Tab-separated table of C-alpha atoms in Angstrom:
chain	number	residue	atom	x	y	z
A	495	MET	CA	82.529	112.231	105.731
A	496	PRO	CA	84.438	112.195	102.361
A	497	SER	CA	83.642	108.999	100.360
A	498	TRP	CA	87.445	107.915	100.467
A	499	VAL	CA	87.581	108.252	104.425
A	500	ARG	CA	84.235	106.070	104.521
A	501	MET	CA	85.740	103.532	102.277
A	502	GLU	CA	89.279	102.938	104.221
A	503	ARG	CA	87.224	102.768	107.347
A	504	THR	CA	84.734	100.245	106.067
A	505	ARG	CA	87.775	98.322	104.409
A	506	ALA	CA	89.462	98.270	107.925
A	507	LYS	CA	86.458	97.058	109.366
A	508	ALA	CA	86.071	94.459	106.784
A	509	TRP	CA	89.564	93.019	107.506
A	510	ARG	CA	88.668	92.702	111.237
A	511	LEU	CA	85.556	90.764	110.651
A	512	GLY	CA	87.220	88.713	107.654
A	513	VAL	CA	84.886	90.015	104.877
A	514	PRO	CA	86.981	90.015	101.271
A	515	VAL	CA	88.253	93.516	101.150
A	516	LEU	CA	87.381	93.459	97.442
A	517	SER	CA	83.538	92.919	97.585
A	518	VAL	CA	83.289	95.684	100.258
A	519	THR	CA	85.270	98.158	97.867
A	520	ALA	CA	83.298	97.267	94.895
A	521	LEU	CA	80.289	97.799	96.577
A	522	LEU	CA	81.427	101.214	97.894
A	523	ALA	CA	82.550	102.128	94.414
A	524	SER	CA	79.500	100.928	92.491
A	525	CYS	CA	78.995	104.090	90.560
A	526	ASN	CA	82.598	103.413	89.090
A	527	PRO	CA	81.865	102.237	85.570
A	528	GLY	CA	84.616	99.313	86.010
A	529	ALA	CA	82.800	98.349	89.641
A	530	HIS	CA	80.608	95.872	88.024
A	531	GLU	CA	83.360	94.096	85.859
A	532	ALA	CA	85.673	93.797	89.346
A	533	ARG	CA	82.795	92.317	91.258
A	534	GLY	CA	82.283	89.749	88.051
A	535	LEU	CA	85.614	88.556	88.284
A	536	ALA	CA	86.018	88.349	92.062
A	537	ALA	CA	83.089	86.131	91.541
A	538	ALA	CA	84.473	84.209	88.958
A	539	CYS	CA	87.853	83.859	90.630
A	540	SER	CA	86.262	82.598	93.905
A	541	GLU	CA	84.579	79.767	91.696
A	542	GLY	CA	88.064	78.977	90.520
A	543	ASP	CA	88.682	80.436	87.215
A	544	ALA	CA	92.133	81.169	86.907
A	545	GLU	CA	92.164	83.649	83.883
A	546	ALA	CA	89.810	85.711	85.975
A	547	CYS	CA	92.112	85.527	89.222
A	548	ARG	CA	94.892	87.101	87.088
A	549	GLU	CA	92.883	89.496	85.530
A	550	LEU	CA	91.586	90.783	89.057
A	551	GLY	CA	95.254	90.587	90.296
A	552	GLN	CA	96.024	93.055	87.408
A	553	GLN	CA	93.282	95.519	88.640
A	554	VAL	CA	94.247	95.089	92.335
A	555	TYR	CA	98.019	95.744	91.501
A	556	TRP	CA	97.311	99.044	89.706
A	557	GLY	CA	94.491	100.018	91.679
A	558	GLU	CA	91.814	100.092	88.687
A	559	HIS	CA	88.171	100.263	90.406
A	560	VAL	CA	89.501	98.507	93.309
A	561	LEU	CA	92.178	99.539	96.533
A	562	ARG	CA	95.697	99.106	95.068
A	563	ASP	CA	96.901	96.442	97.376
A	564	TRP	CA	99.853	94.612	96.429
A	565	ARG	CA	99.403	91.834	98.842
A	566	ARG	CA	96.100	91.071	97.631
A	567	ALA	CA	97.426	91.441	93.939
A	568	ALA	CA	99.981	88.695	94.715
A	569	ASP	CA	97.546	86.527	96.554
A	570	LEU	CA	95.192	86.373	93.127
A	571	PHE	CA	98.418	86.121	91.009
A	572	ARG	CA	99.118	82.836	92.951
A	573	GLN	CA	95.695	81.779	92.654
A	574	ALA	CA	95.836	82.194	88.860
A	575	CYS	CA	99.336	80.389	88.905
A	576	ASP	CA	98.016	77.604	91.098
A	577	GLY	CA	94.786	76.988	88.567
A	578	GLY	CA	97.345	76.586	85.466
A	579	GLU	CA	97.600	80.021	84.331
A	580	GLY	CA	100.961	80.978	82.840
A	581	GLU	CA	100.739	84.337	83.074
A	582	GLY	CA	99.593	84.715	86.730
A	583	CYS	CA	102.729	83.035	87.386
A	584	VAL	CA	104.672	85.690	85.275
A	585	ARG	CA	102.917	88.296	87.012
A	586	LEU	CA	103.794	86.900	90.522
A	587	ALA	CA	107.626	86.253	89.451
A	588	ARG	CA	107.960	89.992	88.313
A	589	MET	CA	106.445	91.146	91.903
A	590	HIS	CA	109.435	89.231	93.538
A	591	ALA	CA	112.015	90.620	91.675
A	592	ASP	CA	110.870	94.156	92.153
A	593	ASP	CA	113.036	96.430	94.537
A	594	THR	CA	110.174	98.146	95.837
A	595	ALA	CA	108.448	94.782	97.013
A	596	PRO	CA	109.540	94.669	100.545
A	597	ARG	CA	107.721	98.081	101.313
A	598	ARG	CA	104.775	96.827	99.458
A	599	GLY	CA	104.214	93.602	101.638
A	600	VAL	CA	105.808	91.284	99.080
A	601	ALA	CA	109.220	89.209	99.520
A	602	LEU	CA	112.032	90.062	97.323
A	603	ASP	CA	113.507	86.656	96.218
A	604	SER	CA	115.164	86.180	92.867
A	605	THR	CA	115.228	82.305	93.477
A	606	LEU	CA	111.320	82.244	93.959
A	607	SER	CA	110.973	84.869	90.992
A	608	ALA	CA	113.092	82.511	88.588
A	609	GLU	CA	110.917	79.523	89.511
A	610	LEU	CA	107.897	81.211	88.975
A	611	HIS	CA	108.921	82.430	85.609
A	612	GLU	CA	109.955	78.753	84.693
A	613	HIS	CA	106.525	77.437	85.493
A	614	GLY	CA	105.034	80.373	83.541
A	615	CYS	CA	107.035	79.117	80.652
A	616	ASP	CA	106.300	75.825	81.147
A	617	LEU	CA	102.531	76.323	81.285
A	618	GLY	CA	102.729	77.950	77.832
A	619	ALA	CA	103.256	81.884	78.729
A	620	PRO	CA	106.157	82.757	76.246
A	621	LEU	CA	106.949	85.740	78.166
A	622	GLY	CA	107.709	83.875	81.196
A	623	CYS	CA	110.250	82.318	78.946
A	624	THR	CA	111.811	85.390	77.680
A	625	GLU	CA	112.033	87.044	81.215
A	626	LEU	CA	113.663	83.893	82.772
A	627	GLY	CA	116.019	83.907	79.596
A	628	ASP	CA	116.727	87.664	80.966
A	629	MET	CA	117.876	86.716	84.208
A	630	TYR	CA	120.092	84.071	83.044
A	631	ALA	CA	121.652	86.603	80.338
A	632	GLU	CA	122.417	89.620	82.545
A	633	ARG	CA	125.276	89.428	84.772
A	634	ASP	CA	123.643	91.630	87.525
A	635	SER	CA	120.423	89.578	87.684
A	636	VAL	CA	121.012	87.934	90.927
A	637	VAL	CA	119.173	90.045	93.763
A	638	PRO	CA	121.894	90.963	96.372
A	639	ASP	CA	121.755	89.981	100.203
A	640	VAL	CA	119.009	87.712	99.625
A	641	GLU	CA	119.291	84.041	100.008
A	642	PRO	CA	118.676	81.547	98.253
A	643	GLN	CA	119.919	83.617	95.437
A	644	GLY	CA	118.468	83.834	91.727
A	645	PRO	CA	120.037	82.298	88.748
A	646	ARG	CA	123.771	82.885	87.695
A	647	HIS	CA	124.935	84.246	84.240
A	648	ASP	CA	124.592	81.413	81.722
A	649	PRO	CA	123.935	82.842	78.370
A	650	SER	CA	123.593	79.371	76.592
A	651	ARG	CA	120.547	79.044	78.901
A	652	ALA	CA	119.143	82.101	78.013
A	653	ALA	CA	119.598	81.262	74.261
A	654	GLY	CA	117.452	78.196	74.704
A	655	LEU	CA	114.681	79.888	76.403
A	656	TYR	CA	114.517	82.598	74.049
A	657	LEU	CA	114.239	80.313	71.301
A	658	ARG	CA	111.255	78.610	73.308
A	659	ALA	CA	109.732	81.891	73.518
A	660	CYS	CA	110.341	82.801	70.062
A	661	ASP	CA	108.632	79.707	69.124
A	662	GLY	CA	105.950	80.441	71.129
A	663	GLY	CA	105.081	83.820	69.556
A	664	ASP	CA	106.674	86.176	71.900
A	665	MET	CA	108.794	88.469	69.458
A	666	LEU	CA	110.761	89.956	72.043
A	667	GLY	CA	112.657	86.624	72.604
A	668	CYS	CA	113.010	86.537	68.852
A	669	VAL	CA	115.028	89.783	69.328
A	670	ARG	CA	116.658	88.572	72.507
A	671	LEU	CA	118.224	85.440	70.486
A	672	GLY	CA	118.997	87.556	67.625
A	673	VAL	CA	121.036	89.741	69.563
A	674	LEU	CA	122.870	86.901	71.028
A	675	HIS	CA	123.448	85.540	67.404
A	676	ARG	CA	124.860	88.718	66.224
A	677	ALA	CA	127.138	88.725	69.053
A	678	GLY	CA	128.036	84.938	69.404
A	679	VAL	CA	127.221	84.998	73.158
A	680	GLY	CA	125.667	81.814	74.106
A	681	VAL	CA	125.462	80.693	70.704
A	682	THR	CA	127.352	80.444	67.651
A	683	GLU	CA	127.905	83.922	65.840
A	684	ASP	CA	125.733	84.141	63.113
A	685	PRO	CA	124.828	87.383	61.462
A	686	THR	CA	122.214	86.051	58.720
A	687	ARG	CA	120.429	84.135	61.607
A	688	ALA	CA	120.191	87.201	63.496
A	689	LEU	CA	118.986	89.078	60.444
A	690	ASP	CA	116.337	86.638	60.204
A	691	LEU	CA	115.318	86.713	63.806
A	692	PHE	CA	114.982	90.432	63.724
A	693	ARG	CA	113.026	90.389	60.516
A	694	GLN	CA	110.627	87.802	62.171
A	695	ALA	CA	110.289	90.128	64.900
A	696	CYS	CA	109.413	93.063	63.042
A	697	GLU	CA	107.043	91.530	60.924
A	698	GLY	CA	105.324	90.134	63.995
A	699	GLY	CA	104.520	93.599	65.061
A	700	SER	CA	107.502	94.008	67.461
A	701	PRO	CA	108.985	97.634	67.200
A	702	ARG	CA	112.382	96.689	68.928
A	703	GLY	CA	112.647	94.020	65.971
A	704	CYS	CA	112.345	96.680	63.489
A	705	ALA	CA	115.099	98.644	65.321
A	706	ARG	CA	117.291	95.848	65.302
A	707	LEU	CA	116.904	94.938	61.921
A	708	GLY	CA	117.323	98.612	61.123
A	709	GLU	CA	120.641	98.090	62.813
A	710	ALA	CA	121.548	95.488	60.880
A	711	PHE	CA	120.927	97.132	57.344
A	712	ALA	CA	122.806	100.381	58.958
A	713	ALA	CA	125.868	97.986	59.576
A	714	GLY	CA	125.719	95.562	56.810
A	715	MET	CA	125.202	92.858	58.989
A	716	GLY	CA	124.032	89.670	57.381
A	717	THR	CA	123.208	91.826	54.532
A	718	ASP	CA	124.146	94.555	52.203
A	719	ARG	CA	124.820	98.036	53.796
A	720	ASP	CA	121.433	99.890	52.915
A	721	PRO	CA	121.216	103.194	55.429
A	722	ILE	CA	117.920	104.109	53.501
A	723	ARG	CA	116.169	100.939	54.483
A	724	ALA	CA	117.935	101.517	58.010
A	725	ALA	CA	116.615	104.961	58.235
A	726	SER	CA	112.900	103.739	57.206
A	727	LEU	CA	112.987	101.017	59.807
A	728	PHE	CA	113.849	103.293	62.485
A	729	GLU	CA	111.146	105.866	61.670
A	730	GLU	CA	109.016	103.071	61.597
A	731	ALA	CA	110.001	101.913	65.048
A	732	CYS	CA	110.630	104.999	66.723
A	733	GLU	CA	106.401	105.603	66.922
A	734	GLN	CA	106.418	103.285	69.766
A	735	GLU	CA	110.136	102.185	70.425
A	736	MET	CA	112.985	104.487	71.796
A	737	LEU	CA	115.614	102.782	70.753
A	738	GLY	CA	114.408	103.329	66.826
A	739	CYS	CA	114.295	107.275	67.815
A	740	PHE	CA	117.986	106.931	68.873
A	741	ASP	CA	119.311	105.069	65.779
A	742	LEU	CA	117.126	107.555	63.717
A	743	ALA	CA	118.908	110.432	65.432
A	744	THR	CA	122.361	109.016	64.901
A	745	LEU	CA	121.648	108.627	61.410
A	746	LEU	CA	120.170	112.188	61.355
A	747	VAL	CA	123.865	113.464	62.704
A	748	GLU	CA	125.753	111.596	60.500
A	749	GLY	CA	123.565	112.413	57.726
A	750	GLU	CA	123.457	108.769	56.344
A	751	GLY	CA	120.127	107.545	54.505
A	752	VAL	CA	118.619	110.656	55.452
A	753	GLY	CA	119.816	114.392	54.937
A	754	GLN	CA	121.743	115.714	58.126
A	755	ASP	CA	119.280	117.618	60.219
A	756	LEU	CA	120.923	118.466	63.956
A	757	GLU	CA	117.733	119.836	64.916
A	758	ARG	CA	115.431	116.890	64.495
A	759	ALA	CA	118.156	114.518	65.774
A	760	VAL	CA	118.142	116.787	69.038
A	761	GLU	CA	114.299	116.293	69.320
A	762	LEU	CA	114.968	112.574	68.582
A	763	PHE	CA	117.414	112.014	71.330
A	764	ASP	CA	115.432	113.993	73.735
A	765	GLN	CA	112.616	111.582	73.320
A	766	ALA	CA	114.583	108.700	73.290
A	767	CYS	CA	116.193	109.745	76.873
A	768	ASP	CA	112.687	110.196	78.214
A	769	GLY	CA	111.162	106.965	77.213
A	770	THR	CA	107.551	106.259	77.280
A	771	LEU	CA	107.261	103.475	79.945
A	772	ASP	CA	103.879	103.620	81.919
A	773	ARG	CA	102.771	100.936	84.249
A	774	GLY	CA	105.599	98.735	82.972
A	775	GLN	CA	104.701	98.848	79.466
A	776	GLY	CA	106.027	100.830	76.722
A	777	SER	CA	109.554	101.587	75.857
A	778	PRO	CA	112.433	102.410	78.594
A	779	PRO	CA	115.102	105.432	78.129
A	780	VAL	CA	118.129	104.773	76.219
A	781	PRO	CA	120.852	106.098	78.490
A	782	GLU	CA	123.328	106.591	75.416
A	783	SER	CA	120.639	108.930	74.012
A	784	CYS	CA	120.659	111.150	77.248
A	785	TYR	CA	124.361	111.090	76.975
A	786	ARG	CA	124.425	112.197	73.382
A	787	LEU	CA	122.103	115.028	74.053
A	788	GLY	CA	124.282	116.232	76.672
A	789	ASP	CA	127.013	116.289	74.205
A	790	MET	CA	124.897	118.224	71.730
A	791	TYR	CA	124.155	121.014	74.508
A	792	SER	CA	127.818	121.030	75.376
A	793	GLU	CA	129.088	121.635	72.264
A	794	GLY	CA	125.720	123.983	70.438
A	795	SER	CA	125.267	121.215	67.825
A	796	GLY	CA	121.584	121.465	66.496
A	797	VAL	CA	120.889	123.723	69.592
A	798	ASP	CA	122.367	126.998	71.365
A	799	ALA	CA	125.194	125.698	73.742
A	800	ASN	CA	124.331	125.489	77.218
A	801	PRO	CA	126.374	123.837	79.936
A	802	TYR	CA	123.876	123.416	82.624
A	803	ARG	CA	121.304	121.627	80.275
A	804	ALA	CA	124.366	119.431	79.175
A	805	SER	CA	125.243	118.727	82.734
A	806	SER	CA	121.427	117.455	83.491
A	807	PHE	CA	121.359	115.147	80.663
A	808	PHE	CA	125.096	113.671	81.855
A	809	ARG	CA	123.521	113.371	85.225
A	810	ARG	CA	120.183	111.149	83.759
A	811	ALA	CA	122.476	109.348	81.675
A	812	CYS	CA	124.665	108.378	84.766
A	813	ARG	CA	121.430	107.630	86.883
A	814	LEU	CA	120.547	105.079	83.842
A	815	GLY	CA	123.787	103.422	84.115
A	816	HIS	CA	125.889	105.114	81.684
A	817	GLN	CA	129.453	105.708	83.146
A	818	GLU	CA	130.574	108.115	80.733
A	819	GLY	CA	127.764	110.320	81.869
A	820	CYS	CA	128.651	109.700	85.372
A	821	ARG	CA	132.193	110.998	84.499
A	822	ARG	CA	130.762	113.951	82.622
A	823	SER	CA	127.949	114.942	85.106
């Protein structure tokens, strides 16, 4: 009998007998290098170690060394959160805001997600503050057809949460607050404050912070205009952050701060259009980059003209929410 069939049958039997599935799975997977770690985390979690519950929940969520099980992961994150582990609250909050949650056995509930993010924030998980701020900042953060619904658009509340996150060491919170100060949304418009926040985030290791700082130098926002410095920051950010790749490609098309190089611009637009998201980590695709790539294939700029390729990139931009891409796809 194949091992995976044996594992599934044993798992089903365990449920019927009330035996914890994780322990059975770990025993069956004893030859797996991570099985010992999973068993150790399970034992620590059962003894009240909230951090172990959160780490184990993450393994169960992704199916690392154990069977993937969203409901079990949610239970473990709940144990971690109840035990005072702020990041466990944030992990659980994300699950309740995920559009795929219902078919994975977890309720889709934006209000509960907001409450869990706030609890995680209060427990010292600055990412919880940032992500709750995102819910208040985004006009479309309310999950449709779910009652009660989540937080309404409130950029001032978002700004306060981003400040808490930034002060707590989450560099993405600093970037988000800088963006609000740059636009004067929810806070006073203050390009110099925005520049300082972007610089803080960049120096704190945030590639997105470096990309936003580069944009400030490119536009002369809160500082003298310096396209050469901008290009250097975009290059640095592009190693991990697709926004940096997009901004660098834009400079290469315009020939500012760097010599014009349309072929490399095409490569960078393509990279930014693809994104690097993996298991919820990394940098998301940049819709505008897909659209610009479609433009270059349509016009034969830096690449042979190809209307079919152009249309495919316009369609991708559209799927990512770019309205002009929808019009041209």
